[in-house]
Amino acid sequence: MSIFAKMTIPIYMKKTLLLCIAAIALLACSKKEPQQFSVIPMPNQVTLEKGSLSVKGIAVDVDPNMDQLSAKAVGRFISALETASGTACKDGEDGLRFKLNPALAPEQYTISIGKDGADIQASTLNGFVYARETLKQMLPAAIYGGQKAKADWVLPFAQIDDSPRFAYRGMHLDACRHFWSVEETKRYLDVMTAYKQNRFHWHLTEDQGWRVEIKKYPLLTEIGAWRNGTMIGKDFSSNDGIRYGGFYTQEQMREIVAYAAERGITVIPEIDLPGHMVAALSAYPELGCSGGPYEVWTRWGVDSRILCAGNENVFTFLEDVLSEIMDIFPSEYIHIGGDECFNDEACPWDSCPKCIARMRSLGIKQGPDAKHYLQNYVTARVQDFLNSKGRKIIGWDEVLQGNLTKGATVMSWRGVQGGIEAASKGFDAIMTPNSFCYFDHYQGMERDKEPLAIGGYLPLEKVYSYEPFKGIPASDQKHILGVQANLWTEYIAAEKHLEYMLMPRLCALSEVQWCQVPNKDYTRFDKSLDHTFKILDAMDFFYSLDCRGMVGLDRKPARDAAEMADYLEKNKTDW
Ligand code: ACM
Ligand code: ZN
């Protein structure tokens, strides 16, 4: 039976009533409206039963065999419950029982809530984090608020057995075009945690700013982290004249890695190479084909100035940088970018004596594909180096052009084609197609009411509709590790705007990443968002209300249908 059939079972909440209320009044009061089960992403298997468990001041028992981080994850739930309900929990076995169950899969958890209390089981930190997040969403949203709140602190009786569809459930953040503080980044991780994501792809280097402290190359942050102004809106000839920048110290990055790890999230750093390197070149111009001078870029776009592929010092530089990166980030994967190395202008590699010599020595024939083969060479050398240290590379789908070396993982962003091709050639792939997963696109149609976006139109429902296996033959599907959305920040400078672009699209993404296909249902998801909006309010996290007919940062009412048709006719878009 589908879980949705089960979802229709009404829930009668048991509420503690004043002892002096008469029996007739008691009967009347116990017959409450059925409670909507509003957990996002919808768990795999849920059976709701009649009755509820009061958790205010409940007894808690935590398995002594649990590892420290799992116990801490459980502890966070208990203290949030204590704060929000205003009542301390006690030790004891007749309430919430958190138990290690090695028989469960690594990200699986089970929850069984009945009159004798609740059994919550998992085999790993991630399982306990996801159990905790499900329990939190089953409780009043005030549990996210960090303050005492008057509410019915009850959990409905339920049987839940849950585990994700995809192992890789990512969210990306561009910290280069605009810089996000450690605190802002932690808030980003907080909502990722709430919606059971487990990979944070941190885009840390760009033409417009180098954001990571590298001790061996101090100029990367002394010079490369700062730009002399930013273009204004979409005017590519403008510059606001305001010096802009920032970077993360190694200590701060370690803090983020640890913060994420406690929440079951692996941070995957991206050092984008050999393109998108103008900020690094401004600090070390000798690493470019022309020798510079270069200046940290103040415009958006794809620059033709890239690392010289014929200069051995470039590889020494990359290995040094990546060694410090590996020291900070324990992730198995290091993202090495590889996107947009070449624009429509002449490629400097075609006229650089060192690059030409390198192509000759590699036997690369002159021609339009030569640069792709040279990029392959750069990718392969970096891949060899990282592999020799026990790490693996992820590259944007351009790395497929030419000959990609075995063992690389491809991130499909120019639509789904890169993922389809990668999987057919035996490479693992992560799907981040710009048609469904680019959260820098407009989410409302009324661009004049929306905050600035790069373009496109990606409403919530379209994110939700994404099916990652579409177009992938069954025999290749094992190569699709998962799904990620990307949030590029050229046109996003303020935290409220960042949050608006992220939410609630991240929630839709979470169901693409987590739910088995039969468990997806946009109508149910849309209803559950009412609870999500309360959660986000309690977290003081901003979000779009486009799906409720309110558009823009100041949430103006959307146009009526006739006005909208007229508006769309007059504002036909190129995306
Ligand atoms: C990308 O959007 N340039 C990967
Ligand atoms: Zn060169």
Coordinates of C-alpha atoms and ligand atoms in Angstrom, one line a residue:
M1 CA 0.0 0.0 0.0
S2 CA 1.3 3.5 -0.8
I3 CA 2.3 5.6 2.2
F4 CA -0.2 8.2 1.0
A5 CA -3.1 5.9 1.6
K6 CA -1.7 5.5 5.1
M7 CA -1.3 9.3 5.4
T8 CA -5.0 9.7 5.3
I9 CA -5.4 8.1 8.7
P10 CA -6.7 10.8 11.1
I11 CA -4.6 11.5 14.1
Y12 CA -6.2 12.4 17.4
M13 CA -3.9 14.2 19.6
K14 CA -3.9 13.3 23.2
K15 CA -3.7 16.4 25.1
T16 CA -3.3 16.7 28.8
L17 CA -6.4 18.4 30.1
L18 CA -7.2 20.1 33.3
L19 CA -8.2 17.5 35.8
C20 CA -11.4 19.4 36.7
I21 CA -12.9 19.4 33.2
A22 CA -16.0 17.3 33.0
A23 CA -16.0 14.0 31.1
I24 CA -18.2 15.4 28.3
A25 CA -15.9 18.3 27.8
L26 CA -12.9 15.9 27.7
L27 CA -14.5 13.9 24.9
A28 CA -15.2 17.0 22.9
C29 CA -11.7 18.3 23.3
S30 CA -9.9 15.1 22.4
K31 CA -11.5 15.1 18.9
K32 CA -9.1 17.5 17.2
E33 CA -8.5 18.1 13.5
P34 CA -6.3 15.4 11.9
Q35 CA -2.7 16.5 12.0
Q36 CA -0.9 16.8 8.6
F37 CA 2.3 14.8 8.5
S38 CA 4.6 17.5 7.1
V39 CA 8.0 16.0 7.0
I40 CA 10.2 17.0 4.0
P41 CA 11.7 15.0 2.4
M42 CA 8.9 12.6 2.9
P43 CA 10.3 9.5 4.6
N44 CA 10.4 6.2 2.7
Q45 CA 7.8 4.4 4.8
V46 CA 5.5 6.0 7.3
T47 CA 2.5 4.5 9.1
L48 CA 0.7 6.9 11.4
E49 CA -1.3 5.5 14.2
K50 CA -4.0 6.8 16.5
G51 CA -2.6 8.5 19.6
S52 CA 0.3 10.7 20.5
L53 CA 3.2 10.8 23.0
S54 CA 3.8 13.8 25.2
V55 CA 7.5 14.7 25.1
K56 CA 7.6 17.6 27.4
G57 CA 10.0 16.6 30.2
I58 CA 10.1 13.1 28.8
A59 CA 12.7 10.5 29.9
V60 CA 15.6 10.0 27.6
D61 CA 17.9 7.0 27.2
V62 CA 20.9 7.2 25.0
D63 CA 22.8 4.0 24.0
P64 CA 26.2 4.1 25.8
N65 CA 27.8 2.4 22.8
M66 CA 27.0 5.3 20.5
D67 CA 30.0 7.2 19.2
Q68 CA 30.6 10.7 20.5
L69 CA 29.3 12.7 17.5
S70 CA 26.1 10.6 17.3
A71 CA 25.5 11.2 21.1
K72 CA 26.1 14.9 20.5
A73 CA 23.6 14.9 17.6
V74 CA 21.0 13.4 19.9
G75 CA 22.0 15.7 22.7
R76 CA 21.2 18.7 20.4
F77 CA 17.7 17.5 19.9
I78 CA 17.1 17.0 23.6
S79 CA 18.4 20.4 24.5
A80 CA 16.3 22.0 21.7
L81 CA 13.2 20.2 23.1
E82 CA 14.0 21.2 26.6
T83 CA 14.5 24.9 25.6
A84 CA 11.4 25.1 23.5
S85 CA 9.1 23.2 25.9
G86 CA 10.6 24.9 28.9
T87 CA 11.0 21.6 30.7
A88 CA 14.1 19.5 31.5
C89 CA 14.1 15.9 30.3
K90 CA 15.1 13.2 32.7
D91 CA 17.1 10.0 32.4
G92 CA 15.1 6.9 32.0
E93 CA 14.0 4.1 29.7
D94 CA 10.3 4.8 29.5
G95 CA 10.5 7.7 27.0
L96 CA 12.8 8.4 24.0
R97 CA 15.2 5.5 23.5
F98 CA 18.1 6.2 21.1
K99 CA 19.7 3.0 20.2
L100 CA 22.6 1.9 18.0
N101 CA 21.5 -0.7 15.5
P102 CA 24.4 -2.0 13.4
A103 CA 21.9 -3.9 11.2
L104 CA 20.7 -0.7 9.6
A105 CA 22.2 0.8 6.5
P106 CA 24.6 3.7 6.9
E107 CA 22.0 6.5 6.4
Q108 CA 19.0 4.6 7.4
Y109 CA 17.0 5.2 10.6
T110 CA 13.8 3.9 12.2
I111 CA 11.4 5.5 14.6
S112 CA 8.7 3.7 16.4
I113 CA 6.4 5.9 18.6
G114 CA 3.8 4.4 20.8
K115 CA 2.2 4.5 24.2
D116 CA 5.3 3.0 25.8
G117 CA 7.6 5.7 24.4
A118 CA 9.7 5.9 21.2
D119 CA 12.5 3.8 19.9
I120 CA 14.9 5.7 17.6
Q121 CA 17.5 3.5 15.9
A122 CA 20.4 4.1 13.4
S123 CA 23.8 2.7 12.8
T124 CA 25.8 5.9 12.1
L125 CA 25.9 9.6 12.9
N126 CA 24.0 10.4 9.6
G127 CA 21.2 8.0 10.6
F128 CA 20.8 9.7 14.0
V129 CA 21.0 13.2 12.5
Y130 CA 18.2 12.3 10.0
A131 CA 16.1 10.6 12.8
R132 CA 16.5 13.8 14.8
E133 CA 15.5 16.0 11.9
T134 CA 12.4 13.9 11.2
L135 CA 11.4 14.1 14.9
K136 CA 12.0 17.9 14.9
Q137 CA 9.7 18.3 11.8
M138 CA 7.0 16.2 13.5
L139 CA 7.0 18.6 16.4
P140 CA 5.8 22.3 16.5
A141 CA 8.1 24.5 14.5
A142 CA 9.0 26.4 17.6
I143 CA 11.5 23.7 18.3
Y144 CA 13.7 25.5 15.8
G145 CA 13.5 28.8 17.5
G146 CA 15.8 28.5 20.5
Q147 CA 13.2 29.9 22.8
K148 CA 10.5 28.6 25.2
A149 CA 7.2 28.4 23.3
K150 CA 3.7 27.4 24.2
A151 CA 2.7 24.5 22.0
D152 CA 1.5 20.9 22.1
W153 CA 4.8 19.1 22.6
V154 CA 3.5 15.8 21.4
L155 CA 4.7 13.3 18.7
P156 CA 2.0 11.3 16.8
F157 CA 2.2 7.6 17.2
A158 CA 4.0 6.4 14.1
Q159 CA 6.3 3.7 12.5
I160 CA 8.9 5.2 10.3
D161 CA 11.6 3.3 8.3
D162 CA 13.6 5.7 6.2
S163 CA 16.7 5.9 4.0
P164 CA 17.7 8.0 1.0
R165 CA 17.4 7.2 -2.7
F166 CA 20.8 8.8 -3.6
A167 CA 24.0 8.7 -1.6
Y168 CA 25.2 12.1 -2.8
R169 CA 22.8 14.9 -1.9
G170 CA 24.6 18.1 -2.4
M171 CA 24.2 21.9 -2.3
H172 CA 26.8 24.2 -3.7
L173 CA 27.7 27.8 -2.7
D174 CA 29.7 30.3 -4.6
A175 CA 31.7 32.2 -2.0
C176 CA 33.7 34.1 -4.6
R177 CA 31.5 36.4 -6.6
H178 CA 30.2 37.4 -3.2
F179 CA 31.6 36.4 0.1
W180 CA 29.7 34.7 2.9
S181 CA 30.8 34.9 6.5
V182 CA 31.5 31.9 8.6
E183 CA 28.2 32.5 10.5
E184 CA 26.2 32.8 7.2
T185 CA 27.8 29.7 5.9
K186 CA 26.8 27.8 9.1
R187 CA 23.2 29.0 8.6
Y188 CA 23.4 27.6 5.1
L189 CA 24.6 24.3 6.5
D190 CA 21.8 24.4 9.1
V191 CA 19.1 24.3 6.4
M192 CA 21.0 21.7 4.5
T193 CA 20.9 19.6 7.7
A194 CA 17.2 20.1 8.2
Y195 CA 16.5 18.7 4.7
K196 CA 19.0 15.8 5.0
Q197 CA 21.6 16.9 2.6
N198 CA 25.1 15.4 3.0
R199 CA 27.5 17.2 0.7
F200 CA 28.5 20.9 0.7
H201 CA 30.3 21.9 -2.5
W202 CA 32.2 25.0 -1.5
H203 CA 33.3 27.1 -4.6
L204 CA 36.3 28.8 -3.2
T205 CA 38.3 30.3 -6.1
E206 CA 37.3 32.5 -9.0
D207 CA 38.3 35.2 -11.4
Q208 CA 36.6 37.7 -9.0
G209 CA 38.2 36.5 -5.8
W210 CA 40.4 33.9 -4.2
R211 CA 38.9 33.0 -0.8
V212 CA 41.2 30.4 0.8
E213 CA 44.2 31.2 2.9
I214 CA 47.2 29.2 1.5
K215 CA 50.2 29.7 3.7
K216 CA 52.8 29.0 1.0
Y217 CA 51.3 31.7 -1.3
P218 CA 50.2 34.6 0.9
L219 CA 49.6 36.9 -2.0
L220 CA 46.6 34.8 -3.0
T221 CA 44.7 36.4 -0.2
E222 CA 46.7 39.6 0.2
I223 CA 46.0 40.5 -3.5
G224 CA 43.7 37.8 -4.9
A225 CA 41.0 38.1 -2.3
W226 CA 40.2 41.8 -3.2
R227 CA 38.7 43.4 -6.3
N228 CA 38.6 47.0 -7.2
G229 CA 34.8 47.3 -7.4
T230 CA 32.0 45.3 -8.8
M231 CA 29.9 45.8 -11.9
I232 CA 26.5 47.3 -11.2
G233 CA 23.5 45.2 -11.9
K234 CA 23.7 43.9 -15.5
D235 CA 25.8 46.8 -16.8
F236 CA 29.0 45.2 -18.0
S237 CA 30.7 48.5 -18.5
S238 CA 30.1 49.7 -15.0
N239 CA 32.0 49.5 -11.7
D240 CA 30.7 50.6 -8.3
G241 CA 34.2 51.6 -7.3
I242 CA 33.9 49.9 -3.9
R243 CA 36.8 47.6 -3.0
Y244 CA 35.3 44.2 -2.2
G245 CA 36.6 40.9 -0.9
G246 CA 37.3 38.6 2.0
F247 CA 38.7 35.1 2.6
Y248 CA 38.6 32.3 5.0
T249 CA 41.6 31.5 7.3
Q250 CA 42.6 27.9 7.5
E251 CA 41.2 27.9 11.0
Q252 CA 37.8 29.2 9.8
M253 CA 37.7 26.5 7.1
R254 CA 38.5 23.8 9.7
E255 CA 35.7 25.2 11.8
I256 CA 33.2 24.9 8.9
V257 CA 34.5 21.4 8.2
A258 CA 33.9 20.4 11.8
Y259 CA 30.5 22.1 12.0
A260 CA 29.4 20.3 8.8
A261 CA 30.8 16.9 10.0
E262 CA 28.8 17.1 13.2
R263 CA 25.7 17.3 11.0
G264 CA 26.7 14.5 8.7
I265 CA 27.8 16.8 5.9
T266 CA 31.1 16.4 4.0
V267 CA 32.6 19.7 2.7
I268 CA 33.9 19.3 -0.9
P269 CA 36.2 22.2 -1.7
E270 CA 36.5 23.4 -5.2
I271 CA 39.7 24.9 -6.6
D272 CA 38.7 25.8 -10.1
L273 CA 41.4 25.1 -12.7
P274 CA 42.9 25.9 -15.1
G275 CA 40.3 28.5 -16.0
H276 CA 38.6 30.9 -13.6
M277 CA 42.0 31.8 -12.2
V278 CA 42.3 35.5 -12.8
A279 CA 42.4 36.3 -9.0
A280 CA 45.3 33.9 -8.6
L281 CA 47.1 35.3 -11.6
S282 CA 46.8 38.8 -10.2
A283 CA 48.8 37.6 -7.2
Y284 CA 51.3 35.4 -9.2
P285 CA 51.2 36.7 -12.8
E286 CA 54.1 34.4 -13.8
L287 CA 51.6 31.5 -13.7
G288 CA 49.8 32.9 -16.8
C289 CA 50.8 32.5 -20.4
S290 CA 51.5 36.2 -20.9
G291 CA 53.0 36.9 -17.5
G292 CA 50.5 39.6 -16.9
P293 CA 49.9 42.0 -15.3
Y294 CA 46.5 40.9 -14.2
E295 CA 43.9 42.4 -11.9
V296 CA 41.2 40.6 -9.9
W297 CA 38.2 40.8 -12.3
T298 CA 35.4 43.2 -11.6
R299 CA 33.0 41.9 -14.1
W300 CA 31.1 38.5 -14.5
G301 CA 31.6 36.2 -17.3
V302 CA 34.2 33.8 -18.8
D303 CA 37.7 35.2 -19.0
S304 CA 40.2 33.9 -21.5
R305 CA 43.1 34.4 -19.1
I306 CA 44.0 31.0 -17.6
L307 CA 46.9 29.1 -16.1
C308 CA 49.8 28.3 -18.4
A309 CA 49.7 24.6 -19.1
G310 CA 53.3 24.5 -20.4
N311 CA 54.9 25.9 -17.2
E312 CA 56.1 23.4 -14.7
N313 CA 55.8 26.0 -11.9
V314 CA 52.1 25.9 -12.4
F315 CA 52.0 22.3 -11.4
T316 CA 54.2 22.9 -8.4
F317 CA 51.8 25.7 -7.5
L318 CA 48.7 23.5 -7.9
E319 CA 50.2 20.6 -5.9
D320 CA 51.2 23.0 -3.1
V321 CA 47.8 24.6 -3.0
L322 CA 46.0 21.2 -3.1
S323 CA 48.3 19.8 -0.4
E324 CA 47.2 22.6 2.0
I325 CA 43.6 22.1 0.8
M326 CA 43.8 18.3 1.6
D327 CA 45.2 19.1 5.0
I328 CA 42.1 21.2 5.8
F329 CA 39.4 19.1 4.0
P330 CA 39.3 15.4 4.7
S331 CA 36.8 14.8 1.9
E332 CA 37.5 11.9 -0.4
Y333 CA 36.5 14.2 -3.3
I334 CA 38.3 17.4 -4.3
H335 CA 36.5 19.4 -6.9
I336 CA 39.0 20.7 -9.5
G337 CA 36.5 22.7 -11.6
G338 CA 37.5 22.5 -15.2
D339 CA 34.5 24.6 -16.5
E340 CA 34.6 27.4 -19.0
C341 CA 38.4 27.4 -19.6
F342 CA 37.9 28.9 -23.0
N343 CA 35.7 31.7 -24.3
D344 CA 35.1 33.0 -27.8
E345 CA 38.4 35.0 -27.8
A346 CA 41.7 33.5 -28.8
C347 CA 42.9 30.9 -26.4
P348 CA 46.3 32.0 -24.9
W349 CA 47.5 28.3 -25.1
D350 CA 47.5 28.5 -28.9
S351 CA 50.1 31.2 -29.0
C352 CA 52.1 30.6 -25.8
P353 CA 55.6 29.1 -26.6
K354 CA 55.5 27.0 -23.5
C355 CA 52.0 25.6 -24.1
I356 CA 52.9 24.9 -27.8
A357 CA 56.0 23.0 -26.7
R358 CA 53.9 21.0 -24.2
M359 CA 51.4 20.2 -27.0
R360 CA 54.2 19.0 -29.2
S361 CA 55.8 16.9 -26.6
L362 CA 52.4 15.3 -25.9
G363 CA 51.8 14.7 -29.6
I364 CA 48.7 16.9 -29.6
K365 CA 47.9 18.0 -33.2
Q366 CA 47.1 21.6 -33.9
G367 CA 43.4 22.3 -34.4
P368 CA 40.3 23.3 -32.6
D369 CA 40.4 20.3 -30.2
A370 CA 44.0 20.8 -29.2
K371 CA 43.1 22.9 -26.2
H372 CA 40.7 20.3 -24.9
Y373 CA 43.5 17.7 -25.1
L374 CA 45.8 20.0 -23.3
Q375 CA 43.2 20.6 -20.6
N376 CA 42.9 16.8 -20.3
Y377 CA 46.7 16.8 -19.6
V378 CA 46.3 19.4 -16.8
T379 CA 43.3 17.5 -15.4
A380 CA 45.1 14.1 -15.5
R381 CA 48.2 15.5 -13.8
V382 CA 46.2 17.0 -11.0
Q383 CA 44.1 13.8 -10.8
D384 CA 47.3 11.7 -10.5
F385 CA 48.6 13.9 -7.8
L386 CA 45.3 13.7 -5.8
N387 CA 44.9 10.0 -6.4
S388 CA 48.4 9.5 -5.1
K389 CA 47.2 11.1 -1.8
G390 CA 44.1 8.8 -1.7
R391 CA 41.7 11.4 -3.0
K392 CA 39.4 11.5 -6.1
I393 CA 38.5 14.3 -8.4
I394 CA 35.2 15.8 -9.4
G395 CA 35.2 18.0 -12.5
W396 CA 32.5 20.0 -14.3
D397 CA 31.3 18.3 -17.4
E398 CA 33.8 20.1 -19.7
V399 CA 36.4 17.6 -18.4
L400 CA 34.8 15.0 -20.6
Q401 CA 36.0 16.7 -23.8
G402 CA 39.0 14.9 -25.1
N403 CA 40.3 12.0 -23.0
L404 CA 39.2 11.9 -19.4
T405 CA 41.3 9.6 -17.2
K406 CA 39.4 6.7 -15.4
G407 CA 38.3 7.4 -11.9
A408 CA 37.2 10.9 -12.3
T409 CA 33.6 11.9 -11.4
V410 CA 31.8 14.3 -13.7
M411 CA 29.4 17.0 -12.5
S412 CA 26.8 17.5 -15.2
W413 CA 25.8 21.1 -15.4
R414 CA 25.2 22.0 -19.0
G415 CA 22.0 20.1 -18.9
V416 CA 21.8 16.4 -18.4
Q417 CA 23.9 15.4 -21.4
G418 CA 27.2 15.4 -19.5
G419 CA 25.9 13.0 -17.0
I420 CA 24.4 10.7 -19.6
E421 CA 27.7 10.6 -21.6
A422 CA 29.8 10.2 -18.4
A423 CA 27.7 7.3 -17.2
S424 CA 27.8 5.6 -20.7
K425 CA 31.6 5.8 -20.6
G426 CA 31.8 4.3 -17.1
F427 CA 32.4 7.5 -15.2
D428 CA 30.5 8.3 -12.0
A429 CA 28.4 11.4 -12.4
I430 CA 26.6 13.9 -10.2
M431 CA 23.6 15.6 -11.8
T432 CA 23.4 19.4 -11.4
P433 CA 21.7 20.3 -14.7
N434 CA 21.2 24.1 -15.1
S435 CA 17.7 23.3 -16.4
F436 CA 16.6 22.1 -13.0
C437 CA 19.3 22.8 -10.4
Y438 CA 20.5 26.4 -10.9
F439 CA 19.2 28.4 -8.0
D440 CA 20.6 31.6 -9.3
H441 CA 17.7 31.6 -11.9
Y442 CA 14.5 33.5 -11.3
Q443 CA 11.9 31.5 -9.4
G444 CA 9.0 33.8 -10.2
M445 CA 8.0 34.9 -13.7
E446 CA 7.6 38.6 -12.7
R447 CA 11.1 39.7 -13.1
D448 CA 10.4 43.3 -12.3
K449 CA 9.2 42.2 -8.9
E450 CA 11.9 39.6 -8.3
P451 CA 15.4 40.4 -7.0
L452 CA 18.1 40.4 -9.7
A453 CA 18.9 36.9 -11.0
I454 CA 21.2 35.7 -13.8
G455 CA 18.2 34.8 -15.9
G456 CA 16.3 31.7 -16.6
Y457 CA 13.1 30.6 -14.9
L458 CA 13.2 27.8 -12.3
P459 CA 10.1 27.7 -10.2
L460 CA 9.7 25.4 -7.3
E461 CA 7.6 22.9 -9.2
K462 CA 10.2 22.5 -11.9
V463 CA 12.9 21.7 -9.4
Y464 CA 10.5 19.2 -7.9
S465 CA 9.8 17.6 -11.3
Y466 CA 13.4 16.6 -11.9
E467 CA 14.0 12.9 -12.4
P468 CA 17.8 12.2 -12.4
F469 CA 17.5 8.8 -14.2
K470 CA 15.6 10.3 -17.1
G471 CA 17.6 9.5 -20.3
I472 CA 20.0 7.2 -18.5
P473 CA 19.8 3.6 -19.5
A474 CA 19.2 1.2 -16.6
S475 CA 22.6 -0.4 -17.0
D476 CA 24.3 3.1 -16.5
Q477 CA 22.2 4.3 -13.6
K478 CA 24.6 2.8 -11.0
H479 CA 27.0 5.6 -12.0
I480 CA 24.6 8.4 -11.0
L481 CA 25.8 9.1 -7.5
G482 CA 23.2 11.8 -6.8
V483 CA 22.0 15.3 -7.3
Q484 CA 23.1 18.8 -6.3
A485 CA 21.8 22.3 -6.9
N486 CA 24.2 25.2 -7.4
L487 CA 23.9 28.7 -6.1
W488 CA 26.2 31.1 -8.0
T489 CA 26.3 34.5 -6.5
E490 CA 27.2 37.0 -9.2
Y491 CA 23.9 38.8 -8.7
I492 CA 23.4 38.0 -5.0
A493 CA 25.2 40.2 -2.6
A494 CA 23.0 40.1 0.6
E495 CA 22.2 37.2 2.9
K496 CA 18.4 37.8 2.7
H497 CA 18.7 37.5 -1.1
L498 CA 20.8 34.4 -0.9
E499 CA 18.2 32.8 1.4
Y500 CA 15.4 33.8 -0.9
M501 CA 17.1 32.1 -3.8
L502 CA 17.7 29.0 -1.8
M503 CA 14.4 28.5 0.0
P504 CA 12.1 26.7 -0.5
R505 CA 13.7 25.3 -3.7
L506 CA 16.2 23.4 -1.5
C507 CA 13.2 21.6 0.0
A508 CA 12.0 20.5 -3.5
L509 CA 15.5 19.4 -4.3
S510 CA 15.6 17.4 -1.1
E511 CA 12.7 15.3 -2.3
V512 CA 14.5 14.7 -5.6
Q513 CA 17.6 13.6 -3.7
W514 CA 15.9 11.5 -1.0
C515 CA 12.5 10.2 -2.0
Q516 CA 11.9 7.0 -4.0
V517 CA 9.8 8.0 -7.1
P518 CA 6.4 6.7 -5.9
N519 CA 6.8 8.8 -2.7
K520 CA 7.0 12.0 -4.6
D521 CA 3.8 14.0 -4.8
Y522 CA 3.8 17.7 -5.4
T523 CA 0.4 18.3 -3.9
R524 CA 1.4 16.7 -0.6
F525 CA 4.8 18.5 -0.7
D526 CA 3.1 21.8 -1.3
K527 CA 0.9 21.3 1.7
S528 CA 3.8 20.4 3.8
L529 CA 5.5 23.7 3.0
D530 CA 3.1 25.5 5.3
H531 CA 5.0 23.8 8.2
T532 CA 8.3 24.5 6.5
F533 CA 7.6 28.2 6.3
K534 CA 6.9 28.1 10.1
I535 CA 10.2 26.3 10.6
L536 CA 12.1 28.9 8.5
D537 CA 10.4 31.7 10.4
A538 CA 11.5 30.1 13.6
M539 CA 15.1 29.9 12.2
D540 CA 14.8 33.5 11.0
F541 CA 15.7 32.2 7.6
F542 CA 14.2 34.1 4.6
Y543 CA 12.4 32.4 1.7
S544 CA 10.4 33.0 -1.4
L545 CA 6.6 32.8 -1.3
D546 CA 6.2 32.7 -5.0
C547 CA 4.4 29.4 -4.6
R548 CA 1.8 31.2 -2.5
G549 CA 1.3 34.0 -5.0
M550 CA 3.6 36.5 -3.3
V551 CA 6.7 37.6 -5.3
G552 CA 9.9 39.4 -4.6
L553 CA 12.0 40.2 -1.5
D554 CA 9.2 42.4 -0.2
R555 CA 6.6 39.7 -1.2
K556 CA 4.2 41.8 -3.3
P557 CA 1.0 40.0 -4.4
A558 CA 1.4 38.4 -7.8
R559 CA -0.6 39.7 -10.7
D560 CA -4.0 38.2 -11.5
A561 CA -4.2 35.8 -14.5
A562 CA -5.2 38.3 -17.2
E563 CA -2.6 40.8 -16.1
M564 CA 0.0 38.0 -15.9
A565 CA -0.7 36.8 -19.5
D566 CA -0.3 40.4 -20.7
Y567 CA 2.9 40.8 -18.7
L568 CA 4.4 37.6 -20.0
E569 CA 3.5 38.6 -23.6
K570 CA 5.4 41.8 -23.1
N571 CA 8.3 40.2 -21.2
K572 CA 9.1 37.2 -23.3
T573 CA 12.5 35.9 -22.2
D574 CA 15.4 34.5 -24.0
W575 CA 15.9 31.7 -21.4
Ligands
ACM1 C1 29.3 26.5 -14.2 O1 28.1 26.8 -14.0 N1 30.1 27.3 -14.8 C2 29.8 25.2 -13.7
ZN2 ZN 51.1 28.9 -21.7

